[in-house]
Amino acid sequence: MDALIVDDDDLMADLLETVVAGLHPAVKVSKAAGFHEALTLWQKRKPDLLIVDWDLPDGSGLDFVRQVRASDKDVAIVMITGRADRESILKAAHYRINGYISKPFQVDVLHQRLLEMIGKVLPEESAPAASLEVLLSESVKTVIQLPVNADVASMLELVGRSDDISAAQLSERWQSDPSLCSRLLDVANRSSYRRTGQPVVTLRDAIASTGVPMALNQGLALALDVSAALSSEALVFRASEAQKQAEAVALEAQRVALSLGKRSPQFFTAGLLSRIGELAVLKVMDQFQRQGGELSDEQVSQALRDWAQPYGNKLKIQWFIPVELRNLIGAVHYLPRENVTQERLIMRAGALIAEDAAPESELGKILRQLGLENWHQQSSEHEQKDEDDGNDGDGNHA
């Protein structure tokens, strides 16, 4: 089913998008920032669910609802607005809206109320796809929310302590979660581009830009997405492996950067997001299995080989990841022939070290370009010495 969110507040629209996309795996979300844009999208897509703010920059959300109701008596409509007075509520009720929610709201309460109000228009289950290939080719065009590691209970606990949590503390807690990292970068950059034209490239800056309460609400909305957690043990294992690879790249790239005196956290961020394509493909394959499809190990491997890069490229654009950060993520997988910057060399070196590549291979060439010819060998010897020192004479840990 299609949903349309009409709100000119970027952060609020993005939060609503996260909540609505998490209601059901079949929900596809579009957004409009004004009356005329909303009317155009409505006429073009005829969505099944409308979530509309009352006050729009070029008109009234209620006027939009009135025009929709003139031709469609059944579409589910929810008004979300700062107006809580009796007169406004009665005006909206005149157009037989399905729900009226006042701002500010609690994300978990909004999620539950939306399910209660429009649950009957949600399909009991997604229609089976003709094939995995068809589903993958269709899903790459829509909003993909990656599997999130945090559970609802822990998110609610953090929301309750939002006044006592800093952006630095929250970024440290979430820095290894690619779903939260990518979503918050997306949200922060949508708002930042419009206000300042400057990109946000680290999780800490993204949280600082949106504010801790909004970041926590985004995290809670992702955790409430019942379809985000993978249901198949085989796919969970693949996702775990992809995340381990991403974290290893992040740590190694950061280590190479520090050896060159570069302390920017963007290297860690780029490494962490280097497997978003694989995670998105696994999410779609999980949806395919939920619809009754069956997958062999070879089909899973083939889908990852064929679709991880297209999904990764699409998501980097869809999520408003800055070009600078996109280039660093891309360098994890390959180096372009032109415009090979030191930053890209760092990312590629980190990826090869994480893969345990031999020093005489591509890794050796890159380290020479970085002026770190003997660095990897010395670093490995140092790590081995530390490991040996941690053992007693019998080879057991002291």
Tab-separated table of C-alpha atoms in Angstrom:
chain	number	residue	atom	x	y	z
A	1	MET	CA	0.000	0.000	0.000
A	2	ASP	CA	1.062	3.609	-0.586
A	3	ALA	CA	1.224	6.285	2.101
A	4	LEU	CA	1.682	10.044	1.675
A	5	ILE	CA	3.078	12.266	4.448
A	6	VAL	CA	2.344	15.994	4.077
A	7	ASP	CA	4.510	18.130	6.373
A	8	ASP	CA	6.954	20.965	5.634
A	9	ASP	CA	9.079	20.278	8.741
A	10	ASP	CA	11.939	18.109	7.429
A	11	LEU	CA	12.747	16.445	10.746
A	12	MET	CA	9.108	15.729	11.535
A	13	ALA	CA	8.426	14.375	8.033
A	14	ASP	CA	11.444	12.078	8.263
A	15	LEU	CA	10.350	10.812	11.675
A	16	LEU	CA	6.839	10.131	10.392
A	17	GLU	CA	8.332	8.341	7.385
A	18	THR	CA	10.284	6.030	9.683
A	19	VAL	CA	7.204	5.284	11.787
A	20	VAL	CA	4.880	4.681	8.833
A	21	ALA	CA	7.382	2.546	6.907
A	22	GLY	CA	7.637	0.374	10.022
A	23	LEU	CA	3.898	-0.337	10.188
A	24	HIS	CA	4.056	-3.061	7.542
A	25	PRO	CA	6.644	-4.291	5.020
A	26	ALA	CA	4.213	-3.565	2.170
A	27	VAL	CA	3.946	0.177	2.986
A	28	LYS	CA	5.632	2.510	0.475
A	29	VAL	CA	6.040	6.102	1.671
A	30	SER	CA	6.080	9.378	-0.261
A	31	LYS	CA	6.462	12.856	1.229
A	32	ALA	CA	5.224	16.310	0.259
A	33	ALA	CA	6.275	19.596	1.854
A	34	GLY	CA	3.314	21.701	0.738
A	35	PHE	CA	-0.297	21.843	-0.416
A	36	HIS	CA	0.325	21.872	-4.173
A	37	GLU	CA	2.986	19.168	-4.080
A	38	ALA	CA	0.663	17.003	-1.987
A	39	LEU	CA	-2.210	17.503	-4.434
A	40	THR	CA	0.015	16.539	-7.373
A	41	LEU	CA	1.242	13.373	-5.647
A	42	TRP	CA	-2.284	12.490	-4.563
A	43	GLN	CA	-3.623	12.761	-8.120
A	44	LYS	CA	-0.690	10.774	-9.476
A	45	ARG	CA	-0.402	7.960	-6.908
A	46	LYS	CA	-3.812	7.780	-5.176
A	47	PRO	CA	-2.251	6.611	-1.870
A	48	ASP	CA	-4.157	4.456	0.625
A	49	LEU	CA	-3.051	6.453	3.677
A	50	LEU	CA	-2.610	10.206	4.193
A	51	ILE	CA	-0.864	11.772	7.189
A	52	VAL	CA	-1.363	15.526	6.947
A	53	ASP	CA	-0.158	18.524	8.929
A	54	TRP	CA	-2.688	21.344	9.182
A	55	ASP	CA	-0.382	24.310	8.560
A	56	LEU	CA	1.465	24.207	5.224
A	57	PRO	CA	3.577	26.969	3.631
A	58	ASP	CA	1.329	27.321	0.575
A	59	GLY	CA	-2.092	26.404	1.894
A	60	SER	CA	-4.052	24.511	4.493
A	61	GLY	CA	-3.765	20.816	5.208
A	62	LEU	CA	-7.487	20.803	5.929
A	63	ASP	CA	-8.180	22.246	2.450
A	64	PHE	CA	-6.112	19.410	1.017
A	65	VAL	CA	-8.192	16.895	3.008
A	66	ARG	CA	-11.390	18.566	1.747
A	67	GLN	CA	-10.308	18.174	-1.898
A	68	VAL	CA	-9.336	14.547	-1.344
A	69	ARG	CA	-12.634	13.726	0.362
A	70	ALA	CA	-14.546	15.277	-2.556
A	71	SER	CA	-13.405	12.376	-4.737
A	72	ASP	CA	-12.512	9.635	-2.239
A	73	LYS	CA	-14.741	8.854	0.736
A	74	ASP	CA	-12.746	5.870	1.991
A	75	VAL	CA	-9.016	6.716	2.002
A	76	ALA	CA	-7.561	6.642	5.520
A	77	ILE	CA	-6.608	10.153	6.702
A	78	VAL	CA	-4.779	11.107	9.894
A	79	MET	CA	-4.239	14.743	10.903
A	80	ILE	CA	-1.075	15.413	12.922
A	81	THR	CA	-0.952	18.996	14.088
A	82	GLY	CA	-0.064	21.375	16.881
A	83	ARG	CA	-3.709	22.490	17.030
A	84	ALA	CA	-5.417	20.844	19.990
A	85	ASP	CA	-8.414	23.190	20.461
A	86	ARG	CA	-11.971	21.874	20.234
A	87	GLU	CA	-12.921	24.009	17.211
A	88	SER	CA	-10.032	22.654	15.109
A	89	ILE	CA	-10.814	19.068	16.076
A	90	LEU	CA	-14.485	19.509	15.096
A	91	LYS	CA	-13.512	21.085	11.752
A	92	ALA	CA	-11.294	18.118	10.935
A	93	ALA	CA	-13.935	15.627	12.085
A	94	HIS	CA	-16.356	17.136	9.557
A	95	TYR	CA	-14.264	15.501	6.802
A	96	ARG	CA	-14.470	12.063	8.438
A	97	ILE	CA	-10.793	11.741	9.207
A	98	ASN	CA	-9.657	8.501	10.793
A	99	GLY	CA	-7.560	10.096	13.516
A	100	TYR	CA	-6.418	13.396	14.993
A	101	ILE	CA	-3.056	13.444	16.785
A	102	SER	CA	-1.661	16.536	18.478
A	103	LYS	CA	2.016	17.490	18.517
A	104	PRO	CA	4.223	16.838	20.360
A	105	PHE	CA	3.612	13.090	20.502
A	106	GLN	CA	5.381	9.989	21.767
A	107	VAL	CA	6.652	7.800	18.943
A	108	ASP	CA	5.534	4.504	20.500
A	109	VAL	CA	2.078	5.957	21.190
A	110	LEU	CA	1.839	7.271	17.613
A	111	HIS	CA	2.891	3.875	16.239
A	112	GLN	CA	0.190	2.104	18.252
A	113	ARG	CA	-2.531	4.635	17.422
A	114	LEU	CA	-1.765	4.427	13.705
A	115	LEU	CA	-2.063	0.653	13.857
A	116	GLU	CA	-5.379	0.963	15.680
A	117	MET	CA	-6.727	3.607	13.298
A	118	ILE	CA	-5.623	2.237	9.946
A	119	GLY	CA	-4.821	-1.390	10.753
A	120	LYS	CA	-7.864	-2.570	8.803
A	121	VAL	CA	-6.528	-1.072	5.578
A	122	LEU	CA	-3.164	-2.796	5.965
A	123	PRO	CA	-2.867	-6.108	4.127
A	124	GLU	CA	-2.756	-9.149	6.411
A	125	GLU	CA	0.340	-10.203	4.521
A	126	SER	CA	2.264	-8.966	1.533
A	127	ALA	CA	1.252	-10.432	-1.798
A	128	PRO	CA	3.792	-13.074	-2.864
A	129	ALA	CA	6.322	-11.835	-5.387
A	130	ALA	CA	6.584	-13.636	-8.691
A	131	SER	CA	10.238	-14.314	-7.944
A	132	LEU	CA	13.083	-13.039	-5.804
A	133	GLU	CA	14.509	-11.247	-8.831
A	134	VAL	CA	11.234	-9.391	-9.381
A	135	LEU	CA	11.015	-8.383	-5.721
A	136	LEU	CA	14.623	-7.162	-5.681
A	137	SER	CA	14.139	-5.116	-8.852
A	138	GLU	CA	10.969	-3.512	-7.433
A	139	SER	CA	12.203	-2.930	-3.879
A	140	VAL	CA	15.336	-1.049	-4.951
A	141	LYS	CA	13.017	1.792	-5.987
A	142	THR	CA	11.412	2.155	-2.544
A	143	VAL	CA	12.430	3.187	0.991
A	144	ILE	CA	14.514	0.466	2.646
A	145	GLN	CA	14.954	0.390	6.428
A	146	LEU	CA	17.861	-1.786	7.480
A	147	PRO	CA	17.618	-4.316	10.307
A	148	VAL	CA	18.264	-2.463	13.573
A	149	ASN	CA	20.094	-3.990	16.536
A	150	ALA	CA	18.402	-2.041	19.347
A	151	ASP	CA	15.191	-3.328	20.931
A	152	VAL	CA	12.141	-1.248	21.851
A	153	ALA	CA	12.653	-1.594	25.613
A	154	SER	CA	16.198	-0.204	25.538
A	155	MET	CA	15.107	2.628	23.238
A	156	LEU	CA	12.259	3.586	25.563
A	157	GLU	CA	14.698	3.606	28.473
A	158	LEU	CA	16.944	6.026	26.564
A	159	VAL	CA	13.985	8.220	25.588
A	160	GLY	CA	13.117	8.504	29.269
A	161	ARG	CA	16.637	9.794	29.979
A	162	SER	CA	16.915	12.106	26.957
A	163	ASP	CA	17.618	15.192	29.082
A	164	ASP	CA	20.681	13.533	30.612
A	165	ILE	CA	22.232	12.139	27.402
A	166	SER	CA	24.647	14.104	25.224
A	167	ALA	CA	25.201	13.712	21.493
A	168	ALA	CA	28.672	12.330	22.219
A	169	GLN	CA	27.317	9.675	24.593
A	170	LEU	CA	24.594	8.622	22.171
A	171	SER	CA	26.960	8.450	19.192
A	172	GLU	CA	29.355	6.277	21.204
A	173	ARG	CA	26.483	3.922	22.047
A	174	TRP	CA	25.194	3.712	18.462
A	175	GLN	CA	28.410	3.990	16.456
A	176	SER	CA	28.431	0.301	15.483
A	177	ASP	CA	24.824	0.175	14.245
A	178	PRO	CA	24.698	0.894	10.488
A	179	SER	CA	20.905	1.216	10.479
A	180	LEU	CA	20.824	3.976	13.085
A	181	CYS	CA	23.943	5.620	11.661
A	182	SER	CA	22.649	5.755	8.087
A	183	ARG	CA	19.159	6.908	9.058
A	184	LEU	CA	20.401	9.729	11.270
A	185	LEU	CA	22.872	10.894	8.601
A	186	ASP	CA	19.992	10.907	6.149
A	187	VAL	CA	17.727	12.923	8.459
A	188	ALA	CA	20.453	15.381	9.462
A	189	ASN	CA	21.550	16.017	5.881
A	190	ARG	CA	18.044	16.612	4.561
A	191	SER	CA	17.685	19.393	7.108
A	192	SER	CA	21.290	20.633	6.951
A	193	TYR	CA	21.360	20.945	3.143
A	194	ARG	CA	18.245	23.090	3.209
A	195	ARG	CA	19.462	25.329	6.054
A	196	THR	CA	23.218	25.702	5.430
A	197	GLY	CA	24.181	23.694	2.343
A	198	GLN	CA	26.844	21.956	4.434
A	199	PRO	CA	27.025	18.138	4.669
A	200	VAL	CA	27.014	16.139	7.909
A	201	VAL	CA	29.425	13.193	7.729
A	202	THR	CA	29.652	11.735	11.245
A	203	LEU	CA	27.095	10.179	13.568
A	204	ARG	CA	27.969	12.544	16.412
A	205	ASP	CA	27.405	15.604	14.201
A	206	ALA	CA	24.150	14.090	12.908
A	207	ILE	CA	22.814	13.664	16.448
A	208	ALA	CA	23.977	17.170	17.393
A	209	SER	CA	22.264	18.564	14.287
A	210	THR	CA	18.885	16.890	14.849
A	211	GLY	CA	19.031	17.088	18.632
A	212	VAL	CA	19.178	14.149	21.041
A	213	PRO	CA	15.358	13.877	21.510
A	214	MET	CA	14.730	13.643	17.744
A	215	ALA	CA	17.599	11.165	17.329
A	216	LEU	CA	16.107	8.992	20.066
A	217	ASN	CA	12.668	9.185	18.446
A	218	GLN	CA	14.172	8.051	15.149
A	219	GLY	CA	15.859	5.161	16.944
A	220	LEU	CA	12.616	4.178	18.648
A	221	ALA	CA	10.719	4.353	15.350
A	222	LEU	CA	13.275	2.018	13.738
A	223	ALA	CA	13.086	-0.386	16.677
A	224	LEU	CA	9.271	-0.456	16.378
A	225	ASP	CA	9.551	-1.670	12.767
A	226	VAL	CA	8.410	-5.261	13.322
A	227	SER	CA	9.667	-6.290	9.889
A	228	ALA	CA	13.168	-4.914	10.431
A	229	ALA	CA	14.429	-7.888	12.460
A	230	LEU	CA	15.350	-10.751	10.150
A	231	SER	CA	13.331	-13.911	10.765
A	232	SER	CA	15.585	-16.508	9.141
A	233	GLU	CA	18.629	-17.838	11.004
A	234	ALA	CA	20.509	-18.167	7.718
A	235	LEU	CA	19.875	-14.507	6.850
A	236	VAL	CA	20.656	-13.375	10.398
A	237	PHE	CA	24.034	-15.126	10.082
A	238	ARG	CA	24.731	-13.379	6.769
A	239	ALA	CA	23.752	-10.007	8.255
A	240	SER	CA	25.976	-10.622	11.262
A	241	GLU	CA	28.908	-11.442	8.997
A	242	ALA	CA	28.309	-8.324	6.883
A	243	GLN	CA	28.208	-6.139	9.983
A	244	LYS	CA	31.389	-7.730	11.367
A	245	GLN	CA	33.130	-7.003	8.045
A	246	ALA	CA	31.903	-3.392	8.131
A	247	GLU	CA	33.070	-2.873	11.710
A	248	ALA	CA	36.475	-4.402	10.895
A	249	VAL	CA	36.900	-2.050	7.927
A	250	ALA	CA	35.836	0.903	10.089
A	251	LEU	CA	38.387	0.106	12.781
A	252	GLU	CA	41.261	-0.617	10.353
A	253	ALA	CA	40.609	2.499	8.260
A	254	GLN	CA	40.523	4.590	11.412
A	255	ARG	CA	43.813	3.005	12.511
A	256	VAL	CA	45.502	3.800	9.184
A	257	ALA	CA	44.160	7.362	9.308
A	258	LEU	CA	45.478	7.897	12.841
A	259	SER	CA	48.927	6.695	11.788
A	260	LEU	CA	48.897	9.542	9.255
A	261	GLY	CA	47.762	12.084	11.830
A	262	LYS	CA	44.183	12.219	10.553
A	263	ARG	CA	41.619	12.119	13.364
A	264	SER	CA	38.399	12.636	11.418
A	265	PRO	CA	35.692	10.118	12.464
A	266	GLN	CA	34.401	10.023	8.869
A	267	PHE	CA	36.729	7.074	8.167
A	268	PHE	CA	34.978	4.989	10.821
A	269	THR	CA	31.579	6.115	9.555
A	270	ALA	CA	32.433	5.183	5.953
A	271	GLY	CA	33.632	1.747	7.019
A	272	LEU	CA	30.520	1.133	9.072
A	273	LEU	CA	28.296	1.968	6.077
A	274	SER	CA	30.332	-0.094	3.603
A	275	ARG	CA	27.941	-3.061	3.752
A	276	ILE	CA	24.580	-1.268	3.606
A	277	GLY	CA	23.917	-2.812	0.192
A	278	GLU	CA	24.266	-6.345	1.577
A	279	LEU	CA	22.043	-5.544	4.580
A	280	ALA	CA	19.339	-4.064	2.352
A	281	VAL	CA	19.370	-7.102	0.043
A	282	LEU	CA	19.096	-9.404	3.061
A	283	LYS	CA	16.089	-7.375	4.266
A	284	VAL	CA	14.366	-7.871	0.909
A	285	MET	CA	15.177	-11.595	0.877
A	286	ASP	CA	13.662	-11.856	4.353
A	287	GLN	CA	10.495	-10.236	3.003
A	288	PHE	CA	10.495	-12.788	0.165
A	289	GLN	CA	10.647	-15.628	2.694
A	290	ARG	CA	7.893	-14.084	4.819
A	291	GLN	CA	5.717	-14.150	1.701
A	292	GLY	CA	6.241	-17.898	1.386
A	293	GLY	CA	9.261	-17.936	-0.917
A	294	GLU	CA	12.074	-20.426	-0.447
A	295	LEU	CA	15.766	-19.630	-0.815
A	296	SER	CA	18.806	-21.857	-1.145
A	297	ASP	CA	22.239	-20.821	0.082
A	298	GLU	CA	23.337	-20.379	-3.526
A	299	GLN	CA	20.386	-18.088	-4.289
A	300	VAL	CA	21.248	-15.961	-1.270
A	301	SER	CA	24.890	-15.738	-2.343
A	302	GLN	CA	23.960	-14.922	-5.942
A	303	ALA	CA	21.503	-12.208	-4.886
A	304	LEU	CA	24.173	-10.605	-2.703
A	305	ARG	CA	26.680	-10.694	-5.580
A	306	ASP	CA	24.213	-9.251	-8.107
A	307	TRP	CA	22.333	-6.703	-6.003
A	308	ALA	CA	24.504	-5.479	-3.111
A	309	GLN	CA	26.206	-2.802	-5.224
A	310	PRO	CA	23.002	-1.466	-6.897
A	311	TYR	CA	21.251	-1.289	-3.516
A	312	GLY	CA	24.257	0.320	-1.861
A	313	ASN	CA	24.502	2.963	-4.595
A	314	LYS	CA	20.766	3.649	-4.449
A	315	LEU	CA	20.722	3.977	-0.669
A	316	LYS	CA	23.681	6.364	-0.590
A	317	ILE	CA	21.648	8.725	-2.764
A	318	GLN	CA	18.249	8.018	-1.202
A	319	TRP	CA	19.592	8.632	2.281
A	320	PHE	CA	21.253	11.951	1.416
A	321	ILE	CA	24.691	10.654	2.335
A	322	PRO	CA	27.153	13.443	1.367
A	323	VAL	CA	29.240	12.932	-1.775
A	324	GLU	CA	32.457	13.018	0.251
A	325	LEU	CA	31.243	10.158	2.428
A	326	ARG	CA	29.885	8.234	-0.591
A	327	ASN	CA	33.327	8.373	-2.183
A	328	LEU	CA	34.941	6.964	0.948
A	329	ILE	CA	32.380	4.151	1.136
A	330	GLY	CA	32.970	3.331	-2.534
A	331	ALA	CA	36.735	3.202	-2.000
A	332	VAL	CA	36.242	0.302	0.421
A	333	HIS	CA	35.329	-1.860	-2.571
A	334	TYR	CA	37.503	-0.399	-5.333
A	335	LEU	CA	39.643	2.587	-6.221
A	336	PRO	CA	38.815	4.725	-9.258
A	337	ARG	CA	41.484	5.293	-11.863
A	338	GLU	CA	41.268	9.048	-11.410
A	339	ASN	CA	40.947	11.345	-8.394
A	340	VAL	CA	42.572	8.851	-6.023
A	341	THR	CA	42.881	10.961	-2.886
A	342	GLN	CA	44.732	10.060	0.282
A	343	GLU	CA	41.367	9.609	2.011
A	344	ARG	CA	40.262	7.004	-0.534
A	345	LEU	CA	43.597	5.197	-0.221
A	346	ILE	CA	43.067	5.036	3.545
A	347	MET	CA	39.657	3.427	3.132
A	348	ARG	CA	40.888	0.878	0.600
A	349	ALA	CA	43.867	0.019	2.805
A	350	GLY	CA	41.541	-0.464	5.769
A	351	ALA	CA	39.337	-2.801	3.729
A	352	LEU	CA	42.278	-4.902	2.540
A	353	ILE	CA	43.761	-5.159	6.038
A	354	ALA	CA	40.357	-6.262	7.351
A	355	GLU	CA	40.368	-8.986	4.671
A	356	ASP	CA	43.863	-10.126	5.768
A	357	ALA	CA	45.214	-9.310	2.306
A	358	ALA	CA	48.861	-10.200	1.708
A	359	PRO	CA	51.231	-7.188	1.975
A	360	GLU	CA	52.724	-7.966	-1.446
A	361	SER	CA	49.307	-7.636	-3.110
A	362	GLU	CA	47.332	-4.428	-3.753
A	363	LEU	CA	47.699	-3.577	-0.073
A	364	GLY	CA	51.479	-3.179	-0.329
A	365	LYS	CA	51.145	-0.772	-3.254
A	366	ILE	CA	48.604	1.364	-1.411
A	367	LEU	CA	50.676	1.496	1.772
A	368	ARG	CA	53.677	2.652	-0.277
A	369	GLN	CA	51.535	5.414	-1.786
A	370	LEU	CA	50.587	6.460	1.729
A	371	GLY	CA	54.197	6.392	2.871
A	372	LEU	CA	53.530	3.461	5.221
A	373	GLU	CA	55.711	0.791	3.586
A	374	ASN	CA	56.681	-0.985	6.806
A	375	TRP	CA	53.789	0.165	8.950
A	376	HIS	CA	51.540	-2.877	8.488
A	377	GLN	CA	54.328	-5.360	9.232
A	378	GLN	CA	55.444	-3.430	12.305
A	379	SER	CA	51.857	-3.102	13.477
A	380	SER	CA	51.261	-6.854	13.043
A	381	GLU	CA	54.448	-7.705	14.916
A	382	HIS	CA	53.431	-5.364	17.729
A	383	GLU	CA	49.997	-7.004	17.977
A	384	GLN	CA	51.594	-10.480	18.019
A	385	LYS	CA	53.945	-9.404	20.811
A	386	ASP	CA	51.051	-8.050	22.834
A	387	GLU	CA	49.214	-11.349	22.334
A	388	ASP	CA	52.278	-13.364	23.372
A	389	ASP	CA	52.799	-11.180	26.434
A	390	GLY	CA	49.208	-11.903	27.430
A	391	ASN	CA	49.937	-15.637	27.646
A	392	ASP	CA	51.924	-17.517	30.256
A	393	GLY	CA	54.657	-20.025	29.461
A	394	ASP	CA	52.124	-22.834	28.875
A	395	GLY	CA	50.379	-20.810	26.210
A	396	ASN	CA	47.366	-20.158	28.433
A	397	HIS	CA	45.987	-16.711	29.199
A	398	ALA	CA	47.324	-15.411	32.497
